[in-house]
Amino acid sequence: MKNYISIFIVIVMILSSCKGKEKMGFNDRDDLNMQIADKIVECINNTDVIGLYNLFSEEVKNNDLTLKEDIKKLYRYLNGQVKTYEKWAIATTTDMEKGQNSTCYRSKFKLKIDDITYFMYYDNTVKNDFSSEQVGLKFIKIFPLADEDKYFCYWQDIKPGIFLINEAK
């Protein structure tokens, strides 16, 4: 009998947590984050500077005066079309306080451009009731998979804007 009760409780918890996630809008936020990945790839393929620039948060756009030029440098560095891309890892941070909340995604994708496989990291805030200026991309970092050890750093250490491999120290 105890086993049946335990199984029932586990099933209820699983089902209620999915409903809770849906009610709080987290499924929509997950979708928004995946749409950002699609838009980043689309911008790369079309070398769309303004399109990628507009994905960044107002805070980054206001503070990174070389953002548009850095996007152009990124496109010159990649010099090709994304043939395939796949989600590699995604972490989510949600802060909640007094009915307000903020959700930030730290996403890692594998991109295939010509015959080179790259990692693309980006930090994307899809909702922020505390500071709407922070909604959008905080950074994009793209580097060859073969150089992962060379360009490894912690997420919090990545500067806002575009990580330029040619200018990395």
PDB file of C-alpha atoms in Angstrom:
ATOM      1  CA  MET A   1       0.000   0.000   0.000  1.00  0.00           C
ATOM      2  CA  LYS A   2       2.831   2.421   0.859  1.00  0.00           C
ATOM      3  CA  ASN A   3       4.331   1.858  -2.582  1.00  0.00           C
ATOM      4  CA  TYR A   4       1.075   2.846  -4.302  1.00  0.00           C
ATOM      5  CA  ILE A   5       0.793   6.001  -2.223  1.00  0.00           C
ATOM      6  CA  SER A   6       4.407   6.942  -2.960  1.00  0.00           C
ATOM      7  CA  ILE A   7       3.942   6.391  -6.693  1.00  0.00           C
ATOM      8  CA  PHE A   8       0.721   8.430  -6.640  1.00  0.00           C
ATOM      9  CA  ILE A   9       2.441  11.320  -4.823  1.00  0.00           C
ATOM     10  CA  VAL A  10       5.341  11.320  -7.289  1.00  0.00           C
ATOM     11  CA  ILE A  11       2.962  11.357 -10.280  1.00  0.00           C
ATOM     12  CA  VAL A  12       0.940  14.221  -8.774  1.00  0.00           C
ATOM     13  CA  MET A  13       4.115  16.208  -8.129  1.00  0.00           C
ATOM     14  CA  ILE A  14       5.339  15.701 -11.696  1.00  0.00           C
ATOM     15  CA  LEU A  15       2.018  16.686 -13.221  1.00  0.00           C
ATOM     16  CA  SER A  16       1.506  19.668 -10.937  1.00  0.00           C
ATOM     17  CA  SER A  17       5.024  20.989 -11.537  1.00  0.00           C
ATOM     18  CA  CYS A  18       4.414  20.930 -15.315  1.00  0.00           C
ATOM     19  CA  LYS A  19       1.125  22.788 -14.846  1.00  0.00           C
ATOM     20  CA  GLY A  20       2.821  25.250 -12.514  1.00  0.00           C
ATOM     21  CA  LYS A  21       5.549  25.894 -15.072  1.00  0.00           C
ATOM     22  CA  GLU A  22       2.912  26.447 -17.748  1.00  0.00           C
ATOM     23  CA  LYS A  23       0.773  28.740 -15.558  1.00  0.00           C
ATOM     24  CA  MET A  24       3.754  30.936 -14.679  1.00  0.00           C
ATOM     25  CA  GLY A  25       4.641  31.351 -18.360  1.00  0.00           C
ATOM     26  CA  PHE A  26       7.911  29.414 -18.290  1.00  0.00           C
ATOM     27  CA  ASN A  27       7.002  27.309 -21.334  1.00  0.00           C
ATOM     28  CA  ASP A  28       6.513  30.527 -23.305  1.00  0.00           C
ATOM     29  CA  ARG A  29       9.893  31.763 -22.068  1.00  0.00           C
ATOM     30  CA  ASP A  30      11.561  28.522 -23.168  1.00  0.00           C
ATOM     31  CA  ASP A  31      10.059  29.061 -26.615  1.00  0.00           C
ATOM     32  CA  LEU A  32      11.281  32.671 -26.674  1.00  0.00           C
ATOM     33  CA  ASN A  33      14.817  31.538 -25.904  1.00  0.00           C
ATOM     34  CA  MET A  34      14.769  29.006 -28.756  1.00  0.00           C
ATOM     35  CA  GLN A  35      13.408  31.702 -31.079  1.00  0.00           C
ATOM     36  CA  ILE A  36      16.422  33.849 -30.181  1.00  0.00           C
ATOM     37  CA  ALA A  37      18.758  31.037 -31.290  1.00  0.00           C
ATOM     38  CA  ASP A  38      16.867  30.839 -34.583  1.00  0.00           C
ATOM     39  CA  LYS A  39      17.090  34.618 -35.032  1.00  0.00           C
ATOM     40  CA  ILE A  40      20.824  34.703 -34.246  1.00  0.00           C
ATOM     41  CA  VAL A  41      21.463  32.027 -36.888  1.00  0.00           C
ATOM     42  CA  GLU A  42      19.235  33.852 -39.368  1.00  0.00           C
ATOM     43  CA  CYS A  43      21.168  37.088 -38.746  1.00  0.00           C
ATOM     44  CA  ILE A  44      24.499  35.298 -39.225  1.00  0.00           C
ATOM     45  CA  ASN A  45      23.312  33.734 -42.483  1.00  0.00           C
ATOM     46  CA  ASN A  46      22.060  37.091 -43.786  1.00  0.00           C
ATOM     47  CA  THR A  47      24.943  39.116 -42.249  1.00  0.00           C
ATOM     48  CA  ASP A  48      22.186  41.260 -40.751  1.00  0.00           C
ATOM     49  CA  VAL A  49      23.943  43.728 -38.450  1.00  0.00           C
ATOM     50  CA  ILE A  50      20.802  45.657 -37.442  1.00  0.00           C
ATOM     51  CA  GLY A  51      18.813  42.468 -36.838  1.00  0.00           C
ATOM     52  CA  LEU A  52      21.424  41.064 -34.454  1.00  0.00           C
ATOM     53  CA  TYR A  53      21.975  44.465 -32.829  1.00  0.00           C
ATOM     54  CA  ASN A  54      18.243  44.693 -32.057  1.00  0.00           C
ATOM     55  CA  LEU A  55      18.325  41.357 -30.209  1.00  0.00           C
ATOM     56  CA  PHE A  56      20.603  42.860 -27.550  1.00  0.00           C
ATOM     57  CA  SER A  57      19.190  44.430 -24.402  1.00  0.00           C
ATOM     58  CA  GLU A  58      18.851  48.204 -24.194  1.00  0.00           C
ATOM     59  CA  GLU A  59      21.426  48.151 -21.410  1.00  0.00           C
ATOM     60  CA  VAL A  60      24.054  46.563 -23.676  1.00  0.00           C
ATOM     61  CA  LYS A  61      23.166  48.792 -26.653  1.00  0.00           C
ATOM     62  CA  ASN A  62      23.470  51.896 -24.463  1.00  0.00           C
ATOM     63  CA  ASN A  63      26.825  50.879 -22.953  1.00  0.00           C
ATOM     64  CA  ASP A  64      28.654  49.095 -25.793  1.00  0.00           C
ATOM     65  CA  LEU A  65      29.433  51.853 -28.277  1.00  0.00           C
ATOM     66  CA  THR A  66      31.240  49.456 -30.656  1.00  0.00           C
ATOM     67  CA  LEU A  67      28.502  46.791 -30.742  1.00  0.00           C
ATOM     68  CA  LYS A  68      27.537  47.276 -34.414  1.00  0.00           C
ATOM     69  CA  GLU A  69      31.180  47.262 -35.522  1.00  0.00           C
ATOM     70  CA  ASP A  70      31.829  44.171 -33.383  1.00  0.00           C
ATOM     71  CA  ILE A  71      28.907  42.384 -35.064  1.00  0.00           C
ATOM     72  CA  LYS A  72      30.462  43.165 -38.460  1.00  0.00           C
ATOM     73  CA  LYS A  73      33.797  41.772 -37.204  1.00  0.00           C
ATOM     74  CA  LEU A  74      32.031  38.614 -36.023  1.00  0.00           C
ATOM     75  CA  TYR A  75      30.474  38.115 -39.462  1.00  0.00           C
ATOM     76  CA  ARG A  76      33.848  38.606 -41.169  1.00  0.00           C
ATOM     77  CA  TYR A  77      35.419  36.094 -38.782  1.00  0.00           C
ATOM     78  CA  LEU A  78      32.722  33.443 -39.354  1.00  0.00           C
ATOM     79  CA  ASN A  79      32.668  34.117 -43.109  1.00  0.00           C
ATOM     80  CA  GLY A  80      30.004  31.583 -44.035  1.00  0.00           C
ATOM     81  CA  GLN A  81      26.525  30.205 -43.632  1.00  0.00           C
ATOM     82  CA  VAL A  82      25.367  28.147 -40.666  1.00  0.00           C
ATOM     83  CA  LYS A  83      24.588  24.770 -42.204  1.00  0.00           C
ATOM     84  CA  THR A  84      23.325  23.124 -39.007  1.00  0.00           C
ATOM     85  CA  TYR A  85      22.951  23.985 -35.357  1.00  0.00           C
ATOM     86  CA  GLU A  86      21.855  22.077 -32.304  1.00  0.00           C
ATOM     87  CA  LYS A  87      21.124  22.849 -28.696  1.00  0.00           C
ATOM     88  CA  TRP A  88      24.010  21.632 -26.558  1.00  0.00           C
ATOM     89  CA  ALA A  89      23.189  22.920 -23.066  1.00  0.00           C
ATOM     90  CA  ILE A  90      20.830  25.450 -21.503  1.00  0.00           C
ATOM     91  CA  ALA A  91      20.745  26.759 -17.954  1.00  0.00           C
ATOM     92  CA  THR A  92      17.998  28.957 -16.551  1.00  0.00           C
ATOM     93  CA  THR A  93      18.027  31.408 -13.694  1.00  0.00           C
ATOM     94  CA  THR A  94      14.748  32.766 -12.361  1.00  0.00           C
ATOM     95  CA  ASP A  95      14.485  35.361  -9.612  1.00  0.00           C
ATOM     96  CA  MET A  96      11.126  35.938  -7.926  1.00  0.00           C
ATOM     97  CA  GLU A  97      10.146  38.552  -5.398  1.00  0.00           C
ATOM     98  CA  LYS A  98       6.785  40.039  -4.419  1.00  0.00           C
ATOM     99  CA  GLY A  99       4.987  38.930  -7.582  1.00  0.00           C
ATOM    100  CA  GLN A 100       7.745  40.074  -9.924  1.00  0.00           C
ATOM    101  CA  ASN A 101      10.246  37.851 -11.650  1.00  0.00           C
ATOM    102  CA  SER A 102      13.122  37.665 -14.079  1.00  0.00           C
ATOM    103  CA  THR A 103      14.244  34.749 -16.272  1.00  0.00           C
ATOM    104  CA  CYS A 104      17.668  34.504 -17.875  1.00  0.00           C
ATOM    105  CA  TYR A 105      18.869  31.711 -20.162  1.00  0.00           C
ATOM    106  CA  ARG A 106      22.507  30.791 -20.616  1.00  0.00           C
ATOM    107  CA  SER A 107      22.524  28.782 -23.812  1.00  0.00           C
ATOM    108  CA  LYS A 108      25.188  26.798 -25.600  1.00  0.00           C
ATOM    109  CA  PHE A 109      24.733  25.605 -29.183  1.00  0.00           C
ATOM    110  CA  LYS A 110      26.904  23.784 -31.675  1.00  0.00           C
ATOM    111  CA  LEU A 111      27.054  25.498 -35.066  1.00  0.00           C
ATOM    112  CA  LYS A 112      28.425  24.023 -38.281  1.00  0.00           C
ATOM    113  CA  ILE A 113      29.764  26.651 -40.689  1.00  0.00           C
ATOM    114  CA  ASP A 114      31.467  25.201 -43.764  1.00  0.00           C
ATOM    115  CA  ASP A 115      33.625  22.400 -42.331  1.00  0.00           C
ATOM    116  CA  ILE A 116      34.189  23.997 -38.929  1.00  0.00           C
ATOM    117  CA  THR A 117      32.150  23.243 -35.809  1.00  0.00           C
ATOM    118  CA  TYR A 118      31.760  26.146 -33.391  1.00  0.00           C
ATOM    119  CA  PHE A 119      30.298  26.608 -29.954  1.00  0.00           C
ATOM    120  CA  MET A 120      27.946  29.551 -29.596  1.00  0.00           C
ATOM    121  CA  TYR A 121      27.237  30.788 -26.085  1.00  0.00           C
ATOM    122  CA  TYR A 122      24.698  33.471 -25.383  1.00  0.00           C
ATOM    123  CA  ASP A 123      23.046  34.995 -22.349  1.00  0.00           C
ATOM    124  CA  ASN A 124      19.445  35.987 -22.977  1.00  0.00           C
ATOM    125  CA  THR A 125      17.014  37.574 -20.535  1.00  0.00           C
ATOM    126  CA  VAL A 126      13.483  36.912 -21.807  1.00  0.00           C
ATOM    127  CA  LYS A 127      11.650  38.601 -18.924  1.00  0.00           C
ATOM    128  CA  ASN A 128      12.720  41.042 -16.248  1.00  0.00           C
ATOM    129  CA  ASP A 129      10.087  42.818 -14.148  1.00  0.00           C
ATOM    130  CA  PHE A 130      12.863  44.446 -12.113  1.00  0.00           C
ATOM    131  CA  SER A 131      14.666  46.116 -15.045  1.00  0.00           C
ATOM    132  CA  SER A 132      13.175  46.077 -18.541  1.00  0.00           C
ATOM    133  CA  GLU A 133      16.476  47.511 -19.885  1.00  0.00           C
ATOM    134  CA  GLN A 134      18.055  44.076 -19.309  1.00  0.00           C
ATOM    135  CA  VAL A 135      15.608  42.139 -21.520  1.00  0.00           C
ATOM    136  CA  GLY A 136      17.442  40.738 -24.534  1.00  0.00           C
ATOM    137  CA  LEU A 137      20.898  39.409 -25.254  1.00  0.00           C
ATOM    138  CA  LYS A 138      23.733  40.265 -22.902  1.00  0.00           C
ATOM    139  CA  PHE A 139      26.486  38.625 -24.952  1.00  0.00           C
ATOM    140  CA  ILE A 140      27.272  36.256 -27.788  1.00  0.00           C
ATOM    141  CA  LYS A 141      30.457  34.231 -27.809  1.00  0.00           C
ATOM    142  CA  ILE A 142      31.337  32.038 -30.807  1.00  0.00           C
ATOM    143  CA  PHE A 143      34.570  30.067 -31.115  1.00  0.00           C
ATOM    144  CA  PRO A 144      35.767  26.834 -32.749  1.00  0.00           C
ATOM    145  CA  LEU A 145      34.925  23.666 -30.873  1.00  0.00           C
ATOM    146  CA  ALA A 146      38.578  22.636 -31.171  1.00  0.00           C
ATOM    147  CA  ASP A 147      39.534  25.701 -29.083  1.00  0.00           C
ATOM    148  CA  GLU A 148      37.081  25.081 -26.243  1.00  0.00           C
ATOM    149  CA  ASP A 149      39.829  24.772 -23.623  1.00  0.00           C
ATOM    150  CA  LYS A 150      41.547  27.916 -24.890  1.00  0.00           C
ATOM    151  CA  TYR A 151      38.432  30.108 -24.640  1.00  0.00           C
ATOM    152  CA  PHE A 152      36.779  28.570 -21.596  1.00  0.00           C
ATOM    153  CA  CYS A 153      35.640  30.996 -18.934  1.00  0.00           C
ATOM    154  CA  TYR A 154      32.793  31.228 -16.472  1.00  0.00           C
ATOM    155  CA  TRP A 155      29.539  32.762 -17.699  1.00  0.00           C
ATOM    156  CA  GLN A 156      29.736  35.618 -15.207  1.00  0.00           C
ATOM    157  CA  ASP A 157      33.203  36.548 -16.537  1.00  0.00           C
ATOM    158  CA  ILE A 158      32.039  37.115 -20.125  1.00  0.00           C
ATOM    159  CA  LYS A 159      31.775  40.809 -20.925  1.00  0.00           C
ATOM    160  CA  PRO A 160      28.555  42.172 -22.468  1.00  0.00           C
ATOM    161  CA  GLY A 161      28.422  42.435 -26.256  1.00  0.00           C
ATOM    162  CA  ILE A 162      30.247  40.313 -28.824  1.00  0.00           C
ATOM    163  CA  PHE A 163      33.185  38.110 -27.878  1.00  0.00           C
ATOM    164  CA  LEU A 164      35.751  38.583 -30.650  1.00  0.00           C
ATOM    165  CA  ILE A 165      38.146  35.664 -30.897  1.00  0.00           C
ATOM    166  CA  ASN A 166      40.737  37.763 -32.764  1.00  0.00           C
ATOM    167  CA  GLU A 167      40.797  40.275 -29.915  1.00  0.00           C
ATOM    168  CA  ALA A 168      40.738  37.766 -27.036  1.00  0.00           C
ATOM    169  CA  LYS A 169      43.587  38.025 -24.595  1.00  0.00           C
TER     170      LYS A 169
END
